[in-house]
Coordinates of C-alpha atoms and ligand atoms in Angstrom, one line a residue:
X10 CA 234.4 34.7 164.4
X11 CA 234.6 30.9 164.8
X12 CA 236.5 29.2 166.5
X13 CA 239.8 27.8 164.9
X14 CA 241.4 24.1 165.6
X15 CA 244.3 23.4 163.8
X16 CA 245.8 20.2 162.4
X17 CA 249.6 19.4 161.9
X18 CA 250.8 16.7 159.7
X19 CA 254.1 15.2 160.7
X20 CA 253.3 11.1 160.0
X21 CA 255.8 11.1 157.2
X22 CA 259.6 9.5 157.1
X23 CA 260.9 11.8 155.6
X24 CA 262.1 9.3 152.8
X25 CA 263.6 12.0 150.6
X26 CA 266.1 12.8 153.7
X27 CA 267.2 9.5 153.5
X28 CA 267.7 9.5 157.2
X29 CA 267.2 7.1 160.5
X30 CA 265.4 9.7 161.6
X31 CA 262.0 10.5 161.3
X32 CA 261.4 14.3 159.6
X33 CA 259.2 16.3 161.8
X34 CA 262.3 15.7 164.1
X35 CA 264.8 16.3 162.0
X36 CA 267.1 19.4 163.4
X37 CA 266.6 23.0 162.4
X38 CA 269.0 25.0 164.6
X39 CA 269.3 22.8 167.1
X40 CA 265.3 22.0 167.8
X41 CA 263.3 19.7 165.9
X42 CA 260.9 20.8 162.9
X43 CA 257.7 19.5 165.1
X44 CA 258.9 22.3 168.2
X45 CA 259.0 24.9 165.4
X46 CA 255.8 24.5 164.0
X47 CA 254.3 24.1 167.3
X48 CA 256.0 27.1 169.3
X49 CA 254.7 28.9 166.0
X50 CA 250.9 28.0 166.3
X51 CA 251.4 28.4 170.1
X52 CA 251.5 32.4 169.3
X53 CA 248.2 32.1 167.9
X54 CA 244.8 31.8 168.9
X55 CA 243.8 28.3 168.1
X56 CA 242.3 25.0 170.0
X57 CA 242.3 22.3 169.2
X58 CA 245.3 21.2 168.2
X59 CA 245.7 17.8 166.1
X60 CA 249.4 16.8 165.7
X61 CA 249.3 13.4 163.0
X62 CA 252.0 11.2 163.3
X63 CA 253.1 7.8 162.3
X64 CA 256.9 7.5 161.3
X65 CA 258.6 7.6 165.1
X66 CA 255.4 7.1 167.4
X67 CA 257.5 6.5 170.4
X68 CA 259.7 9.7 170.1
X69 CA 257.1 11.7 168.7
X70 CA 254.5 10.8 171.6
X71 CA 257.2 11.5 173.9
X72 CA 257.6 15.0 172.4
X73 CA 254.3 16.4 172.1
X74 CA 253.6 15.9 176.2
X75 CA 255.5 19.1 176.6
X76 CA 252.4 20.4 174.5
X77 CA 248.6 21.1 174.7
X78 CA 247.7 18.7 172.1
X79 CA 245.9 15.9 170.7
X80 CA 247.4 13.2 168.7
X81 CA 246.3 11.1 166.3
X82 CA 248.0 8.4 164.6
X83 CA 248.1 7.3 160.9
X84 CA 248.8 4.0 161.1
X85 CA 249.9 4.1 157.3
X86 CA 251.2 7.0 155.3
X87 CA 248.7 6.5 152.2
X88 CA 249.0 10.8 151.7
X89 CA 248.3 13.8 153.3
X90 CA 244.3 13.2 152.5
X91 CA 244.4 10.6 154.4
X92 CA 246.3 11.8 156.9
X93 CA 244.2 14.6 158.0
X94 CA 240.9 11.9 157.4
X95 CA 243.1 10.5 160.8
X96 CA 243.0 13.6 162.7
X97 CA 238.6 13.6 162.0
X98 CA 238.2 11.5 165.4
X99 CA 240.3 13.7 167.5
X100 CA 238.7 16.9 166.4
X101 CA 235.5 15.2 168.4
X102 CA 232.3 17.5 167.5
X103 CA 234.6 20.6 166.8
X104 CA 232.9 22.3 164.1
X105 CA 235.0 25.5 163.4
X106 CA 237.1 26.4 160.9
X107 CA 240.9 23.9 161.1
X108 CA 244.1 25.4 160.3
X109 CA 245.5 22.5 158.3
X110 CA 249.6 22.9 158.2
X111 CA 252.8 20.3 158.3
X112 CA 255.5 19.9 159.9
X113 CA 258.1 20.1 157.5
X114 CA 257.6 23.9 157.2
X115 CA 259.0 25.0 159.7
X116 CA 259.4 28.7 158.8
X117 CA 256.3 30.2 158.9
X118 CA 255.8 33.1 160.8
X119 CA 252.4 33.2 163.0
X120 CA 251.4 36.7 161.2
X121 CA 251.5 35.0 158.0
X122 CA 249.1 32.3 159.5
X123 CA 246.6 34.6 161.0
X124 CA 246.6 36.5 157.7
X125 CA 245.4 32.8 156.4
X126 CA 242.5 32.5 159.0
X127 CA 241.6 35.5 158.7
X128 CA 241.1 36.2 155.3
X129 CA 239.2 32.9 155.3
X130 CA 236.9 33.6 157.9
X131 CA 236.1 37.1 156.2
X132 CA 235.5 35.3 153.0
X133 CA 233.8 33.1 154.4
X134 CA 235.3 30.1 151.6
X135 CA 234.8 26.7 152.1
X136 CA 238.9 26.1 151.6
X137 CA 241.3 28.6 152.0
X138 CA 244.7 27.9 150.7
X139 CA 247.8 29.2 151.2
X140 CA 250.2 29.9 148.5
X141 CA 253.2 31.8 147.2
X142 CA 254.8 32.6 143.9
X143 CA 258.7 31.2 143.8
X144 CA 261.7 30.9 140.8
X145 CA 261.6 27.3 141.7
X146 CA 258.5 25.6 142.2
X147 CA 259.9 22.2 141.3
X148 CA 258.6 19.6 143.2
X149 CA 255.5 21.5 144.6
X150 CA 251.6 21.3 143.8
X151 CA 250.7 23.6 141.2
X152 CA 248.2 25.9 141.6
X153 CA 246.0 25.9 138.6
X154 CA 243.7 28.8 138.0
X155 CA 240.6 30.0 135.7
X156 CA 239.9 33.0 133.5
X157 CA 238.6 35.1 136.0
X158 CA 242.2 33.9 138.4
X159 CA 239.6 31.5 140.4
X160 CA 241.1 28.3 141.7
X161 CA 240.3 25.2 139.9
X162 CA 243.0 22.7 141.4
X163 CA 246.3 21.8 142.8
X164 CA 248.4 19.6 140.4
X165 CA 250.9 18.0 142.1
X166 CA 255.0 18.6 140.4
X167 CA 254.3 14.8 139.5
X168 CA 251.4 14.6 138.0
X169 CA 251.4 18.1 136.3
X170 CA 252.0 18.3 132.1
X171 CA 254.7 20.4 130.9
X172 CA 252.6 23.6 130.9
X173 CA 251.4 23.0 134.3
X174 CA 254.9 22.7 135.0
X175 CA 255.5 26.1 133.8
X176 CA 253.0 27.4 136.7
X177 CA 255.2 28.8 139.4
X178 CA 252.3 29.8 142.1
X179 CA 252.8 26.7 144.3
X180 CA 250.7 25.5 146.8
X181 CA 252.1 26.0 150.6
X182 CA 250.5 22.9 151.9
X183 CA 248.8 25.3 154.8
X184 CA 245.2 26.0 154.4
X185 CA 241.8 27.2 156.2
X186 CA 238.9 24.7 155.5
X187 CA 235.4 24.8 157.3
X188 CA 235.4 21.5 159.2
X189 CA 232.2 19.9 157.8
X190 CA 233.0 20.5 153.8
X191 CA 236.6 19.4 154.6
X192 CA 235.6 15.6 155.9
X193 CA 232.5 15.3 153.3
X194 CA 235.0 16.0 150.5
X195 CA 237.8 13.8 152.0
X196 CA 235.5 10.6 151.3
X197 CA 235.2 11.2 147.7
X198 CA 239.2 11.7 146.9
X199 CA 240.9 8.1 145.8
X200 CA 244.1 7.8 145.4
X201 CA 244.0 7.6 141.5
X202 CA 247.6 9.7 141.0
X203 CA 251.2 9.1 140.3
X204 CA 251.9 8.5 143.8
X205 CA 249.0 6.0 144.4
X206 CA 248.4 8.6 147.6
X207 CA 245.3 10.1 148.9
X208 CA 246.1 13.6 148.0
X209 CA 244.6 16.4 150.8
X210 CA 245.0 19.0 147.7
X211 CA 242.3 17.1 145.8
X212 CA 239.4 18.2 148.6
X213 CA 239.8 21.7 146.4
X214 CA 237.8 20.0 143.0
X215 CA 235.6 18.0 145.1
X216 CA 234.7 21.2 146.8
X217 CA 233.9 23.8 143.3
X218 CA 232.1 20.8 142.2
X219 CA 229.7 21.3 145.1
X220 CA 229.7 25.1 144.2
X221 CA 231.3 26.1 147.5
X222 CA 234.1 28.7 147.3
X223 CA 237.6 28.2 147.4
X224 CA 239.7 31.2 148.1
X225 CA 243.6 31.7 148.3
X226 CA 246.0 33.7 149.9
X227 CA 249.4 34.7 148.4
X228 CA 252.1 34.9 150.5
X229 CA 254.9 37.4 150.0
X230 CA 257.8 35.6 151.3
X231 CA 258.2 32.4 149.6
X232 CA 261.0 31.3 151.7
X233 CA 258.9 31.3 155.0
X234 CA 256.8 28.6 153.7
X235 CA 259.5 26.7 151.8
X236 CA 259.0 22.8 152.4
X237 CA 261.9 20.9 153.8
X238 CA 262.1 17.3 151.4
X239 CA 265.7 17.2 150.7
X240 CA 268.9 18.1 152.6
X241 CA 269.7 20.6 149.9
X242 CA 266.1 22.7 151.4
X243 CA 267.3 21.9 154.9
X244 CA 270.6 23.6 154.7
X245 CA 269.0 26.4 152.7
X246 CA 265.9 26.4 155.9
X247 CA 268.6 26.1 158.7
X248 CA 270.4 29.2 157.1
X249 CA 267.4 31.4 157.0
X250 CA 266.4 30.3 160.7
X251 CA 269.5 30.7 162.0
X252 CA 269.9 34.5 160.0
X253 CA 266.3 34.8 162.7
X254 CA 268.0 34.0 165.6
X255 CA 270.6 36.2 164.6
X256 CA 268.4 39.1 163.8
X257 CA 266.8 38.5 167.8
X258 CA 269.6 38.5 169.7
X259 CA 270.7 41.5 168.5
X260 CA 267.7 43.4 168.8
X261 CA 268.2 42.4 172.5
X262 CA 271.7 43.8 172.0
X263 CA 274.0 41.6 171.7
X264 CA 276.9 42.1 169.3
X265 CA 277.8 39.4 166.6
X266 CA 280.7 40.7 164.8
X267 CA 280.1 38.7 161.8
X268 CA 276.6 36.9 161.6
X269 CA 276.9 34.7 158.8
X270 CA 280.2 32.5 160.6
X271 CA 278.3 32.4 163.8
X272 CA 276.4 29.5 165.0
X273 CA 273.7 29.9 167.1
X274 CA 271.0 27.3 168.8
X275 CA 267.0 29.0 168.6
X276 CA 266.8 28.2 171.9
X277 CA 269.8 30.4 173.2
X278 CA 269.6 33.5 174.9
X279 CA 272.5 36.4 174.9
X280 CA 272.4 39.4 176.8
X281 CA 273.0 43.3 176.6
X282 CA 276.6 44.0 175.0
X283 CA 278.1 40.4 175.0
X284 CA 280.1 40.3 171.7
X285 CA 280.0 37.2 170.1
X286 CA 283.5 36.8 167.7
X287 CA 283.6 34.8 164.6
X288 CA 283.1 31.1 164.2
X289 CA 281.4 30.4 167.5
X290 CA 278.8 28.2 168.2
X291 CA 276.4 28.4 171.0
X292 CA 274.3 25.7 170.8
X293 CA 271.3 23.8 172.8
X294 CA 269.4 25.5 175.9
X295 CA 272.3 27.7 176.6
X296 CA 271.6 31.4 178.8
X297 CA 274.8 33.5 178.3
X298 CA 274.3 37.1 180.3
X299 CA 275.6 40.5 180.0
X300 CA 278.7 42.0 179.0
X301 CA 280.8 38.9 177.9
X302 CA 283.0 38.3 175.7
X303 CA 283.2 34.5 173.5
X304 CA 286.0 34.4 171.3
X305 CA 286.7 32.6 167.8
X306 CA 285.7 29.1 167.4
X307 CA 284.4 28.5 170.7
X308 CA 281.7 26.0 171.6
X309 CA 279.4 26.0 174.3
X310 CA 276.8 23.8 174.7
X311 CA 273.6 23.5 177.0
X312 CA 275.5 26.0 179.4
X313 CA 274.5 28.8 182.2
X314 CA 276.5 31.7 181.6
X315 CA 276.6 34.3 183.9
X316 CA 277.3 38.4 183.2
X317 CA 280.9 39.4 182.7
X318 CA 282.7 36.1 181.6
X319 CA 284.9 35.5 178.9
X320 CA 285.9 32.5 176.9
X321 CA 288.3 33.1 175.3
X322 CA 289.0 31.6 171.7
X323 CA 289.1 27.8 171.2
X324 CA 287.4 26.6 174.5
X325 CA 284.7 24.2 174.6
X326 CA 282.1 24.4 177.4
X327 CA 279.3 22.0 177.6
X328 CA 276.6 21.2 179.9
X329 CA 278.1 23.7 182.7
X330 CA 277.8 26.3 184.5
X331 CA 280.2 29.5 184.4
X332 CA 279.5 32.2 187.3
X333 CA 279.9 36.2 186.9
X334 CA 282.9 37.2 186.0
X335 CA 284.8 34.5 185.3
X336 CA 287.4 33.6 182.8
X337 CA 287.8 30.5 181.0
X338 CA 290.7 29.5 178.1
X339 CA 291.9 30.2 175.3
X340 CA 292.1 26.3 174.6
X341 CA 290.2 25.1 177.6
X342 CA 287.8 21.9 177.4
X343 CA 284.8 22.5 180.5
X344 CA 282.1 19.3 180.0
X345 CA 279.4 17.4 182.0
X346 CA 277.9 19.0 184.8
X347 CA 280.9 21.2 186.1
X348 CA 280.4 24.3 187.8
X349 CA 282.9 27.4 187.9
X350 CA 281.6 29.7 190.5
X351 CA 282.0 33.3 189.8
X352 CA 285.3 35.3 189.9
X353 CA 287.5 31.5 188.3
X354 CA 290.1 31.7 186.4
X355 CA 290.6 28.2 184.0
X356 CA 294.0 29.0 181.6
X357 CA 295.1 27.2 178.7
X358 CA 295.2 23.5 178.0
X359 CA 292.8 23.1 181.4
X360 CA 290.2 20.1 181.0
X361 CA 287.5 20.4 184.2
X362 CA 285.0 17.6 184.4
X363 CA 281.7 17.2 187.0
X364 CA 283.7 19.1 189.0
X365 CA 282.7 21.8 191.1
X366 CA 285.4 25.2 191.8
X367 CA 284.5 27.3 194.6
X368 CA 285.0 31.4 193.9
X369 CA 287.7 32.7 193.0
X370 CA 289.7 29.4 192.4
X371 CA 292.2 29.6 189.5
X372 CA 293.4 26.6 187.4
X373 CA 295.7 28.8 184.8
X374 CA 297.4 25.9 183.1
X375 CA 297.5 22.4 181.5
X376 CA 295.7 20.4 184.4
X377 CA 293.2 18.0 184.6
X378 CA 290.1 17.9 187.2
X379 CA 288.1 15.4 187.5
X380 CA 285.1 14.3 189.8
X381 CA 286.5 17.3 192.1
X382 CA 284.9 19.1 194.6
X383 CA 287.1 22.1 195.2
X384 CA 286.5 25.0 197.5
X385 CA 287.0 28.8 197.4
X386 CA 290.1 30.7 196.4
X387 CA 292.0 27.7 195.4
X388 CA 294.7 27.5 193.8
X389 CA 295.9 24.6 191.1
X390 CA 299.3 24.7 189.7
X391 CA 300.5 24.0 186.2
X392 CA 300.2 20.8 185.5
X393 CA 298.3 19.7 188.3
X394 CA 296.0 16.4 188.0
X395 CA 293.8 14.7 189.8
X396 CA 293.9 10.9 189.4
X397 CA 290.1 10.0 189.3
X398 CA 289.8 6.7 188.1
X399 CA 291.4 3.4 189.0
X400 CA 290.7 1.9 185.5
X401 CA 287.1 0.8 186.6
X402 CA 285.7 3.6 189.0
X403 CA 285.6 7.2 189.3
X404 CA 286.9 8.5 192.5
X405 CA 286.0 11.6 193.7
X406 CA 289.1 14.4 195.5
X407 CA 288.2 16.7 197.7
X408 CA 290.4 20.6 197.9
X409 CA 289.1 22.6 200.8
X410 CA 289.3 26.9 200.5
X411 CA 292.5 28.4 199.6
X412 CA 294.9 25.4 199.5
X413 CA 297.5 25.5 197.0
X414 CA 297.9 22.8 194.7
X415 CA 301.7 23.2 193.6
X416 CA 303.0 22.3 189.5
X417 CA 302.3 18.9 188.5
X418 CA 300.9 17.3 191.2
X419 CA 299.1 14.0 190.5
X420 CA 296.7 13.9 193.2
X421 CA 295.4 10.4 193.2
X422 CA 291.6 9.7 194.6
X423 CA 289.5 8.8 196.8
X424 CA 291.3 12.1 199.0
X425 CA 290.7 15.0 200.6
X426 CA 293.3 18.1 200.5
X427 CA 292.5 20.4 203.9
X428 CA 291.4 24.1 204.0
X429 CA 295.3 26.3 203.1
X430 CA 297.1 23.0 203.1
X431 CA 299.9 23.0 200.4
X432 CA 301.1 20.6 198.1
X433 CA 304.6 20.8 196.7
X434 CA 305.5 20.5 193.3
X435 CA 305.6 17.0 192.0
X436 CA 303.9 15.3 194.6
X437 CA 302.3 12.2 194.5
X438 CA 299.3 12.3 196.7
X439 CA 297.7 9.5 198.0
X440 CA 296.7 10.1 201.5
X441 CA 294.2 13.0 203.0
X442 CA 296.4 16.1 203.7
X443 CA 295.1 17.8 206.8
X444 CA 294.5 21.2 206.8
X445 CA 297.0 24.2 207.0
X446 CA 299.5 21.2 206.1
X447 CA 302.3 21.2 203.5
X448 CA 302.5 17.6 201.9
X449 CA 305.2 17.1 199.9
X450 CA 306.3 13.6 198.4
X451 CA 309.2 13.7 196.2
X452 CA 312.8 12.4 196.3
X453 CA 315.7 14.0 197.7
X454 CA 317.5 16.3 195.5
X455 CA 320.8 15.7 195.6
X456 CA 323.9 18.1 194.4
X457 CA 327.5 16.4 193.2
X458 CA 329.6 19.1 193.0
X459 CA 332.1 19.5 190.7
X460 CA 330.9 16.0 188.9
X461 CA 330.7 17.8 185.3
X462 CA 334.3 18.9 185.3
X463 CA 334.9 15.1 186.5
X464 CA 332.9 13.5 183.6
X465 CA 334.8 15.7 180.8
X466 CA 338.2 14.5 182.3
X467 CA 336.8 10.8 182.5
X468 CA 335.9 10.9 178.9
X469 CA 339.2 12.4 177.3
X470 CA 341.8 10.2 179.6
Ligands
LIG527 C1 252.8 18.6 149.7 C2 251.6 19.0 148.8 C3 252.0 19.9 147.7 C4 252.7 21.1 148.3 C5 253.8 20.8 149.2 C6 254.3 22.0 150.0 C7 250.0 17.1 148.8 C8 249.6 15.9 148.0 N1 251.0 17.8 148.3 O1 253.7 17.9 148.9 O2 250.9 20.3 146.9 O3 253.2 21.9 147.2 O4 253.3 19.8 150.2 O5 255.4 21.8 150.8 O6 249.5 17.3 149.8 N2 252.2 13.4 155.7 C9 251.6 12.6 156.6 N3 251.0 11.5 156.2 C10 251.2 11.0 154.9 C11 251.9 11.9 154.0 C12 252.4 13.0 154.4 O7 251.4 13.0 157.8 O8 250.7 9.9 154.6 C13 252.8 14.7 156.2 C14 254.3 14.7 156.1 O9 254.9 14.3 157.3 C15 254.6 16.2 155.8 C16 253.3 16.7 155.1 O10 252.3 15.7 155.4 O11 254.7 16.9 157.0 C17 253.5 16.9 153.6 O12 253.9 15.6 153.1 P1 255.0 15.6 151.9 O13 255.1 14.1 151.5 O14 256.2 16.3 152.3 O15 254.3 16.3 150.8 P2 254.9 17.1 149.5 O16 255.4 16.1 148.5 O17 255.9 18.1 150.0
LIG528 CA1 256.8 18.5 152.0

């Protein structure tokens, strides 16, 4: 068998989109449509690899280091002919067969493509494409075939007569070509069409005129090779991929009590017997481990999750971490870079940020820490705050193991709170408490007896 390069065409804007951003990084469950197509033709055999690109170089460039590929740029987007006539210098003197594929399908499974090569490579066809029969094949190339069912051409939706309209096998836009018939036929095409483009699909007439086969493969599934043009086929893609992610993480055993209100990231891992309630969404590079529990409408982002946590319904958890065992909400708001070692307890109405709580610290309810380093088995009272900005800096408070912060505290910062000091309720905190103290900073309370009874006769005389 030869060996098989492969060349991905992602230059394009993306125009139909209508979007600022380029589309081979438009979002599909939470990774760009570029990472999808290229963690797919990672899992098969296939070197090397030409990514094409044009609309967001910079991004783009910065993307593909995390990958073993070449790139090439098209410095204009005159068509996907043209486009892979810009990939010809990379390839070098690679003479295989080249998987040709873009980046706006995303779907495609890498069985489906190794059906592709190797069919061609049995056939030994000069062209190999890809294609698949759907209800809908407006807006796609038509594939128009002979007599004897041999391909003569791909028509593209806008160039195509009404009965080549009524056509529903489509071209994929994924094929095998042999590399040397590919480039000698890409010289001829012009860009004498509709679209004024240099059409790749018009290498397939160039090639039968030089009696070399062409040979296609159906594939069964038309959604995995849907092409993303419009936001109406990337809502329809980013349901099917995330109904995938779904489908994994519970063959790794996780429950989802009901899949199709659940949000999930393709990057996200759950493990064995977390449940997963309705309407969360676990986004980004999130781990979550074994036997938790997230409830309703929870969000957690780009988090470390350890095994036996709960969050419980309503909380939002970004960019943290969240040790074993540990229980967070309902209703409470974890962000940027905070850690909750394992064994924490964070109640309602609790908002923790870059903070760090040592194990076994509790914060139960309606508090605020920020910028806080606080120790082990700590203890934050209701309403408890730490004051952590002056109105032009962040200033960072200190709480040693097992002090106890007492009810609505305002604890104001740069300070440090002493291993089992104590703070009574109210306080206003401004200096270092040292440790094993109690600090407390409040008025005197005073008690006027009998001044009720006095008011009521005041008011009637
Ligand atoms: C293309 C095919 C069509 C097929 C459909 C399947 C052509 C002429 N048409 O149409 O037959 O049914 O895909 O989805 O090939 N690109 C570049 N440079 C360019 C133009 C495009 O890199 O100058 C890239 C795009 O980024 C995209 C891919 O090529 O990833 C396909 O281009 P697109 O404009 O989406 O082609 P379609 O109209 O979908
Ligand atoms: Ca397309």
């Amino acid at each position: 068998m030869s060996p098989t390069g492969c060349v991905i065409l992602a230059a394009g804007e993306g125009i139909r989109l209508k979007s600022k951003t380029p589309k081979a990084l438009q979002p599909l469950c939470g990774k760009p449509l570029i990472r999808h197509v290229l963690d797919t033709i990672g899992q098969i055999e296939t070197a090397p690899v030409v990514v094409v690109i044009g609309a967001g170089r910079q991004q783009m460039t910065a993307l593909l280091q995390d990958y073993e590929v070449q790139v090439a740029h098209q410095p204009e987007l005159l068509g996907t002919g043209h486009a892979v006539m810009c990939a010809q210098q990379a390839l070098g003197d690679f003479s295989g067969d080249i998987l040709v594929t873009c980046a706006d399908i995303p779907l495609v499974r890498a069985a489906t493509l190794q059906h592709l090569i190797d069919e061609h490579q049995r056939s030994e066809a000069a062209a190999t494409i890809l294609t698949t029969v759907c209800d809908d094949p407006t807006g796609y190339g038509r594939i128009v075939r002979n007599q004897q069912g041999l391909v003569q051409a791909i028509v593209e939706h806008k160039d195509a007569d009404e009965q080549i309209r009524q056509i529903n096998e489509i071209n994929t836009s994924i094929y095998c070509f042999q590399t040397q018939p590919l480039f000698a036929a890409l010289r001829s095409i012009t860009p004498d069409n509709v679209q004024k483009e240099y059409y790749l699909t018009d290498v397939i007439p160039q090639l039968l005129a030089q009696q070399l086969p062409v040979a296609a493969v159906v594939a069964e599934d038309p959604e995995e090779v849907m092409g993303i043009n419009t936001r109406a086929q990337q809502a329809a893609a980013e349901q099917l991929a995330r109904q995938r992610v779904h489908q994994r993480l519970m063959a790794e055993g996780a429950t989802l009590i009901d899949p199709p209100s659940t949000f999930i990231d393709d990057q996200v891992t759950i493990g064995r017997d977390t449940v997963i309630w309705p309407g969360a969404f676990i986004l980004g590079n999130t781990q979550i481990g074994d036997d938790c529990t997230i409830g309703g409408h929870v969000l957690i982002s780009n988090c470390q999750i350890g095994n036996g946590v709960q969050i419980k319904h309503c909380s939002v958890v970004t960019d943290s971490r969240v040790g074993d065992g540990v229980q967070i909400g309902p209703f409470a708001h974890i962000r940027d870079e905070t850690t909750i070692q394992q064994q924490g307890r964070i109640g309602s109405f609790a908002e923790v940020v870059r903070s760090n709580l040592g194990p076994g610290t509790t914060d139960k309810h309606f508090s605020y820490l920020g910028d806080a380093e606080v120790g082990a088995n700590v203890t934050v009272g209701a309403g408890a705050i730490t004051c952590n900005y002056d109105g032009q800096t962040k200033h960072k408070t200190i709480i040693e193991d097992g002090a106890f912060v007492g009810s609505d505290a305002a604890i104001v910062a740069p300070v440090t709170i002493g291993k089992s000091a104590y703070i009574g309720a109210g306080s206003v905190i401004t200096k270092d408490v040292p440790p094993g103290a109690l600090a407390l900073v409040r008025g005197q309370q005073e008690n006027i007896e009998g001044w009720a009874d006095q008011q009521k006769r005041r008011d009637t005389s």
